[in-house]
Short mmCIF file of C-alpha atoms in Angstrom, two decimals:
data_model
loop_
_atom_site.label_atom_id
_atom_site.label_comp_id
_atom_site.label_asym_id
_atom_site.label_seq_id
_atom_site.Cartn_x
_atom_site.Cartn_y
_atom_site.Cartn_z
CA MET X 685 0.00 0.00 0.00
CA ALA X 686 1.43 3.34 -0.99
CA HIS X 687 2.16 5.91 1.76
CA ARG X 688 0.49 9.22 1.46
CA PRO X 689 2.83 12.23 1.44
CA GLY X 690 0.65 13.87 4.09
CA ALA X 691 1.18 10.94 6.47
CA ARG X 692 4.98 11.15 6.15
CA ALA X 693 4.85 14.88 6.76
CA HIS X 694 2.71 14.34 9.85
CA ARG X 695 5.08 11.72 11.31
CA GLY X 696 8.08 13.99 10.60
CA SER X 697 6.38 16.89 12.28
CA ALA X 698 5.55 14.80 15.36
CA SER X 699 9.15 13.53 15.58
CA HIS X 700 10.46 17.07 15.37
CA ALA X 701 8.06 18.19 18.11
CA LEU X 702 9.18 15.35 20.39
CA SER X 703 12.82 16.26 19.76
CA GLN X 704 12.15 19.91 20.61
CA ALA X 705 10.29 18.95 23.78
CA PHE X 706 13.19 16.71 24.85
CA ARG X 707 15.68 19.52 24.30
CA ARG X 708 13.49 21.89 26.31
CA ARG X 709 13.41 19.40 29.17
CA GLN X 710 17.22 19.17 29.02
CA VAL X 711 17.54 22.95 29.16
CA LEU X 712 15.10 23.17 32.08
CA ALA X 713 16.93 20.39 33.93
CA LEU X 714 20.30 22.08 33.41
CA GLY X 715 18.78 25.38 34.53
CA ALA X 716 17.38 23.80 37.65
CA LEU X 717 20.78 22.26 38.37
CA ALA X 718 22.43 25.64 37.91
CA LEU X 719 19.91 27.27 40.22
CA THR X 720 20.46 24.55 42.79
CA GLY X 721 24.19 25.14 42.60
CA ALA X 722 23.67 28.87 42.94
CA GLY X 723 21.43 28.26 45.93
CA LEU X 724 24.09 26.12 47.54
CA SER X 725 26.62 28.84 46.85
CA VAL X 726 24.39 31.48 48.43
CA LEU X 727 23.70 29.28 51.45
CA SER X 728 27.36 28.50 51.96
CA GLY X 729 28.02 32.01 53.32
CA PRO X 730 25.68 31.81 56.35
CA THR X 731 26.49 28.14 56.83
CA GLN X 732 30.18 28.96 57.11
CA ALA X 733 29.46 31.93 59.38
CA GLN X 734 27.35 29.76 61.67
CA ALA X 735 30.30 27.39 61.98
CA TRP X 736 32.22 30.00 64.03
CA PRO X 737 34.32 29.28 65.98
CA THR X 738 36.48 26.76 64.12
CA LYS X 739 39.51 27.26 66.39
CA PRO X 740 40.33 28.50 69.92
CA VAL X 741 39.13 31.98 70.88
CA THR X 742 41.25 34.45 72.88
CA VAL X 743 39.89 36.95 75.40
CA ILE X 744 42.31 39.72 76.42
CA VAL X 745 41.96 40.45 80.14
CA PRO X 746 43.78 43.75 80.83
CA PHE X 747 44.86 42.98 84.41
CA PRO X 748 47.28 40.50 85.99
CA ALA X 749 46.05 37.08 87.07
CA GLY X 750 44.58 36.87 90.56
CA GLY X 751 42.54 40.09 90.54
CA GLY X 752 38.83 40.77 90.40
CA THR X 753 38.60 40.44 86.62
CA ASP X 754 40.12 36.96 86.79
CA SER X 755 37.71 35.82 89.50
CA PHE X 756 34.89 36.24 87.00
CA ALA X 757 36.77 35.48 83.79
CA ARG X 758 37.99 32.00 84.71
CA PRO X 759 34.69 30.30 85.63
CA LEU X 760 32.82 32.13 82.86
CA PHE X 761 35.17 31.28 80.02
CA ALA X 762 35.61 27.69 81.18
CA ALA X 763 31.83 27.29 80.85
CA LEU X 764 31.78 29.21 77.56
CA SER X 765 34.45 26.88 76.15
CA ARG X 766 32.08 23.97 76.67
CA GLN X 767 29.19 25.88 75.13
CA LEU X 768 31.12 27.04 72.04
CA GLY X 769 32.87 23.72 71.50
CA GLN X 770 36.22 25.52 71.30
CA GLN X 771 38.67 26.55 74.01
CA VAL X 772 38.42 30.14 75.22
CA ILE X 773 41.92 31.28 76.19
CA ILE X 774 42.43 34.06 78.75
CA ASP X 775 45.36 36.32 77.86
CA ASN X 776 46.28 38.54 80.86
CA LYS X 777 47.84 41.82 79.67
CA GLY X 778 48.18 44.12 82.69
CA GLY X 779 49.51 47.67 82.93
CA ALA X 780 48.48 51.34 83.00
CA GLY X 781 45.23 50.71 84.86
CA GLY X 782 43.98 48.28 82.22
CA ASN X 783 44.87 50.47 79.24
CA VAL X 784 47.73 48.32 77.89
CA GLY X 785 45.42 45.37 77.33
CA ALA X 786 42.70 47.59 75.91
CA THR X 787 45.12 49.06 73.36
CA LEU X 788 46.25 45.58 72.28
CA ALA X 789 42.65 44.42 71.90
CA ALA X 790 41.72 47.51 69.87
CA LYS X 791 44.47 46.68 67.38
CA ALA X 792 43.66 42.97 67.15
CA ALA X 793 42.39 41.47 63.89
CA PRO X 794 38.56 41.72 63.85
CA ASP X 795 38.10 38.11 62.79
CA GLY X 796 36.05 36.86 65.72
CA TYR X 797 38.97 35.17 67.45
CA THR X 798 40.07 38.01 69.75
CA TRP X 799 37.73 39.62 72.29
CA PHE X 800 38.21 42.10 75.12
CA MET X 801 37.02 41.82 78.72
CA GLY X 802 37.12 45.34 80.07
CA GLY X 803 35.22 47.00 82.87
CA VAL X 804 34.45 50.07 84.89
CA HIS X 805 38.14 51.03 84.73
CA HIS X 806 37.74 51.71 81.01
CA ALA X 807 34.75 53.97 81.60
CA ILE X 808 36.94 55.97 84.02
CA ALA X 809 40.04 56.10 81.80
CA PRO X 810 38.92 58.88 79.38
CA ALA X 811 38.72 61.33 82.30
CA ILE X 812 42.13 60.31 83.66
CA TYR X 813 44.28 59.78 80.59
CA PRO X 814 44.31 62.71 78.14
CA LYS X 815 45.72 60.70 75.22
CA LEU X 816 44.46 57.15 75.17
CA ASP X 817 45.56 54.88 72.32
CA TYR X 818 42.05 53.42 72.07
CA SER X 819 38.41 54.38 72.41
CA LEU X 820 35.62 52.09 73.58
CA GLU X 821 33.27 54.01 71.30
CA ARG X 822 35.48 54.09 68.21
CA ASP X 823 37.42 50.83 68.34
CA PHE X 824 35.02 48.30 69.86
CA VAL X 825 31.56 46.82 69.51
CA PRO X 826 29.79 46.38 72.88
CA VAL X 827 28.66 42.78 73.33
CA ALA X 828 27.41 42.19 76.88
CA LEU X 829 27.69 43.02 80.55
CA LEU X 830 29.31 40.02 82.22
CA ALA X 831 29.06 40.87 85.91
CA SER X 832 28.30 43.71 88.27
CA VAL X 833 29.24 43.47 91.91
CA PRO X 834 29.27 46.10 94.66
CA GLN X 835 32.62 47.22 95.94
CA VAL X 836 33.41 46.29 99.51
CA ILE X 837 35.42 48.18 102.11
CA ILE X 838 37.94 45.74 103.56
CA VAL X 839 40.64 46.21 106.20
CA ASN X 840 43.50 44.27 107.70
CA ALA X 841 42.14 43.60 111.18
CA LYS X 842 45.59 43.68 112.79
CA ARG X 843 46.36 47.13 111.38
CA VAL X 844 42.92 48.73 111.64
CA PRO X 845 41.05 48.30 114.97
CA ALA X 846 37.52 48.59 113.58
CA ASN X 847 34.59 46.19 113.25
CA THR X 848 32.12 48.60 111.65
CA LEU X 849 32.29 51.41 109.13
CA GLN X 850 31.50 53.96 111.83
CA GLU X 851 34.36 52.67 113.99
CA PHE X 852 36.63 52.88 110.95
CA LEU X 853 35.66 56.51 110.29
CA ALA X 854 36.29 57.38 113.95
CA TYR X 855 39.72 55.75 113.76
CA VAL X 856 40.63 57.61 110.55
CA LYS X 857 39.48 60.91 112.06
CA ALA X 858 41.72 60.28 115.06
CA ASN X 859 44.64 59.42 112.76
CA PRO X 860 44.39 61.80 109.78
CA GLY X 861 46.73 60.94 106.88
CA LYS X 862 48.02 57.79 108.60
CA VAL X 863 45.66 55.21 107.08
CA ASN X 864 46.44 54.08 103.53
CA PHE X 865 44.44 52.22 100.90
CA GLY X 866 45.67 50.14 97.99
CA SER X 867 44.27 50.09 94.46
CA ALA X 868 44.78 48.37 91.12
CA GLY X 869 46.50 51.53 89.90
CA ASN X 870 45.97 55.23 89.32
CA GLY X 871 42.61 55.94 87.75
CA THR X 872 41.13 52.49 88.36
CA SER X 873 37.77 51.91 90.02
CA HIS X 874 39.53 50.99 93.28
CA HIS X 875 41.30 54.35 93.27
CA LEU X 876 38.21 56.36 92.32
CA ALA X 877 36.09 54.48 94.88
CA GLY X 878 38.53 55.67 97.53
CA GLU X 879 38.44 59.23 96.24
CA LEU X 880 34.65 59.22 96.24
CA PHE X 881 34.65 57.89 99.81
CA LYS X 882 37.00 60.68 100.85
CA LEU X 883 34.75 63.29 99.21
CA GLN X 884 31.62 61.98 100.90
CA THR X 885 33.04 61.35 104.40
CA GLY X 886 35.96 63.78 104.74
CA ALA X 887 38.28 60.86 105.55
CA GLN X 888 41.97 61.64 105.06
CA LEU X 889 43.35 58.50 103.42
CA VAL X 890 46.62 57.98 101.53
CA HIS X 891 46.42 56.25 98.15
CA VAL X 892 48.93 53.48 97.31
CA PRO X 893 48.65 52.40 93.65
CA TYR X 894 49.61 48.87 92.56
CA ARG X 895 49.92 47.15 89.20
CA GLY X 896 46.62 45.31 89.52
CA ALA X 897 44.08 44.47 92.22
CA GLY X 898 45.67 41.10 92.95
CA PRO X 899 48.98 42.48 94.27
CA ALA X 900 47.17 45.17 96.29
CA LEU X 901 44.88 42.60 97.88
CA GLN X 902 47.84 40.38 98.74
CA ASP X 903 49.46 43.28 100.60
CA VAL X 904 46.27 44.01 102.55
CA MET X 905 46.22 40.39 103.70
CA ALA X 906 49.95 40.47 104.47
CA GLY X 907 49.58 43.66 106.52
CA GLN X 908 51.72 45.79 104.22
CA ILE X 909 48.85 48.27 103.73
CA ASP X 910 45.79 49.06 105.83
CA MET X 911 42.75 48.65 103.63
CA MET X 912 41.21 48.59 100.19
CA PHE X 913 38.05 49.48 98.29
CA ASP X 914 37.81 46.24 96.35
CA GLY X 915 35.38 44.49 94.06
CA LEU X 916 33.53 41.95 96.17
CA GLY X 917 34.30 39.26 93.59
CA SER X 918 38.04 39.23 94.24
CA SER X 919 37.68 39.63 98.03
CA ALA X 920 34.93 37.06 98.49
CA SER X 921 37.04 34.02 99.35
CA HIS X 922 39.36 36.04 101.59
CA ILE X 923 36.42 37.51 103.50
CA LYS X 924 34.97 34.04 104.01
CA GLY X 925 38.41 32.75 105.04
CA GLY X 926 38.91 35.54 107.61
CA ARG X 927 42.03 36.92 105.89
CA VAL X 928 40.45 40.38 105.59
CA LYS X 929 37.56 42.02 107.42
CA ALA X 930 34.63 43.46 105.45
CA LEU X 931 33.08 46.60 106.93
CA ALA X 932 30.43 47.44 104.32
CA VAL X 933 29.36 46.94 100.69
CA ALA X 934 28.88 50.02 98.54
CA GLY X 935 25.48 49.08 97.15
CA ASP X 936 21.83 49.86 97.72
CA LYS X 937 21.21 46.35 99.03
CA ARG X 938 23.20 43.58 100.70
CA ALA X 939 25.13 41.46 98.24
CA PRO X 940 23.94 38.00 97.12
CA GLY X 941 25.82 35.38 99.12
CA PHE X 942 26.97 37.90 101.77
CA PRO X 943 23.90 38.84 103.81
CA GLU X 944 26.04 39.44 106.91
CA ILE X 945 27.86 42.47 105.39
CA PRO X 946 25.86 45.70 105.88
CA THR X 947 25.56 48.34 103.18
CA ALA X 948 27.28 51.70 103.44
CA ALA X 949 23.83 53.27 103.74
CA GLU X 950 23.04 51.10 106.76
CA SER X 951 26.40 52.16 108.20
CA GLY X 952 25.77 55.89 108.02
CA VAL X 953 27.07 56.79 104.51
CA PRO X 954 23.88 56.66 102.40
CA THR X 955 25.35 58.25 99.26
CA TYR X 956 28.26 55.84 98.88
CA GLN X 957 27.41 53.44 96.04
CA VAL X 958 30.09 51.94 93.80
CA ALA X 959 29.93 48.83 91.64
CA THR X 960 32.76 47.03 89.93
CA TRP X 961 31.46 45.72 86.62
CA TYR X 962 32.95 43.79 83.73
CA GLY X 963 31.89 43.56 80.11
CA LEU X 964 32.79 41.97 76.80
CA TRP X 965 33.66 43.87 73.64
CA ALA X 966 34.70 42.81 70.15
CA PRO X 967 37.17 44.77 67.99
CA LYS X 968 35.28 46.99 65.52
CA GLY X 969 34.73 45.09 62.28
CA THR X 970 34.21 41.68 63.91
CA PRO X 971 31.68 39.65 61.85
CA GLN X 972 28.13 40.14 63.12
CA ALA X 973 27.51 36.40 62.93
CA ALA X 974 30.30 35.82 65.46
CA ILE X 975 28.95 38.56 67.76
CA ASP X 976 25.43 37.11 67.56
CA ARG X 977 26.67 33.60 68.36
CA MET X 978 28.78 34.89 71.26
CA THR X 979 25.81 36.85 72.66
CA ALA X 980 23.47 33.87 72.37
CA ASP X 981 25.92 31.43 73.95
CA LEU X 982 26.70 33.78 76.83
CA ALA X 983 22.96 33.92 77.58
CA LYS X 984 22.84 30.11 77.61
CA VAL X 985 25.81 29.96 79.99
CA PHE X 986 24.30 32.51 82.38
CA ALA X 987 21.03 30.57 82.42
CA THR X 988 22.73 27.51 83.93
CA LYS X 989 22.44 26.67 87.62
CA GLU X 990 26.23 26.33 87.79
CA MET X 991 26.88 29.90 86.66
CA LYS X 992 24.11 31.42 88.78
CA GLU X 993 25.57 29.75 91.88
CA SER X 994 29.09 30.86 90.92
CA TRP X 995 28.03 34.50 90.51
CA ASN X 996 26.05 34.37 93.75
CA GLY X 997 29.14 33.13 95.56
CA LEU X 998 31.05 36.13 94.21
CA GLY X 999 28.35 38.55 95.34
CA ALA X 1000 27.11 39.32 91.82
CA ASP X 1001 23.70 39.25 90.17
CA THR X 1002 23.26 37.48 86.81
CA PRO X 1003 23.66 40.14 84.08
CA THR X 1004 21.08 40.89 81.39
CA LEU X 1005 22.47 43.84 79.39
CA THR X 1006 23.59 43.21 75.81
CA GLY X 1007 24.18 45.24 72.65
CA LYS X 1008 22.75 48.77 72.76
CA ALA X 1009 21.53 48.47 76.34
CA PHE X 1010 25.07 47.63 77.44
CA HIS X 1011 26.42 50.50 75.30
CA ASP X 1012 24.05 52.97 77.00
CA PHE X 1013 25.06 51.68 80.44
CA VAL X 1014 28.75 52.24 79.64
CA GLN X 1015 28.01 55.77 78.41
CA ALA X 1016 26.23 56.62 81.68
CA GLU X 1017 29.12 55.20 83.74
CA THR X 1018 31.67 57.19 81.71
CA LYS X 1019 29.75 60.40 82.45
CA ARG X 1020 29.38 59.59 86.14
CA TRP X 1021 33.05 58.82 86.75
CA GLY X 1022 34.15 61.82 84.72
CA GLU X 1023 32.28 63.98 87.22
CA VAL X 1024 33.95 62.21 90.17
CA VAL X 1025 37.42 62.71 88.66
CA LYS X 1026 36.72 66.41 88.22
CA ALA X 1027 35.26 66.87 91.72
CA ALA X 1028 38.16 65.04 93.39
CA ASN X 1029 40.71 66.74 91.14
CA VAL X 1030 42.33 63.36 90.46
CA LYS X 1031 45.66 63.57 88.60
CA LEU X 1032 48.05 60.91 87.45
CA ASP X 1033 51.16 60.80 89.63
#
């Protein structure tokens, strides 16, 4: 039977259509594969960022080991190491009232692997040092408040015959210029706490600066100096062990874990309130993903029973300030201490 030309044309046309459809499916499949690859490429950025940290993290602590900063840094960063899955290394860089370490941290590579644990000392520094090599505002990103603890007035019981703050003030009045107090250095919170106390009580005390709170505290215990205005965190174990005597805490309420120590207000000096606080900063330019992860993991650490009990034992409340709220707190503290420096006419020796 002869084939009709129309039938051959129809079969050819159908074959061509099937071929075209197959090619279209190939193009669509390749396009989908390309889009999938592009999607994987786009996702790889956040995925890699979320993987931070991939190696140990260093926190610069700008005071020698053994001081108040260390008493909070060591338990906190041990717990944070477990939370992050990478070791957090404490690098103590003391000197110049905490400014040496701050300068080093400000110049560190902003890659998420160097952080800075500063504190109230660095809110005081701008009023004391006319030419700082760093600026908290310019060179750092505020991450979180780590601890805030009232300062405590401690004495060496063998050198200072006083059991209460009022007895101490009577003794100082009877011996003007003969009682000395140690500090972590000129311009530190320990120094300024003493100057504020002198302004508010008229006490004539002699300042003895040290290179860190640790050495000063050791000399109070050894009887080399009379007393100290110290952060409760670093004095806590020595108060409990009877190596120093606590006369009062400089807060508006008795400290957690130390209900036996009266406040300065209860002891007749209602305006005397000083807190030693510590915070975490990142060098400006640190990836936001690293800052977000650090902030989130710190919150998880502070929510644990272990850390709450540790902070309570050091006389501190669990902190809640992060980001902008922490920034605003630091700004208010900088203003407050600037006014104290001016009123006391504090100068570097």
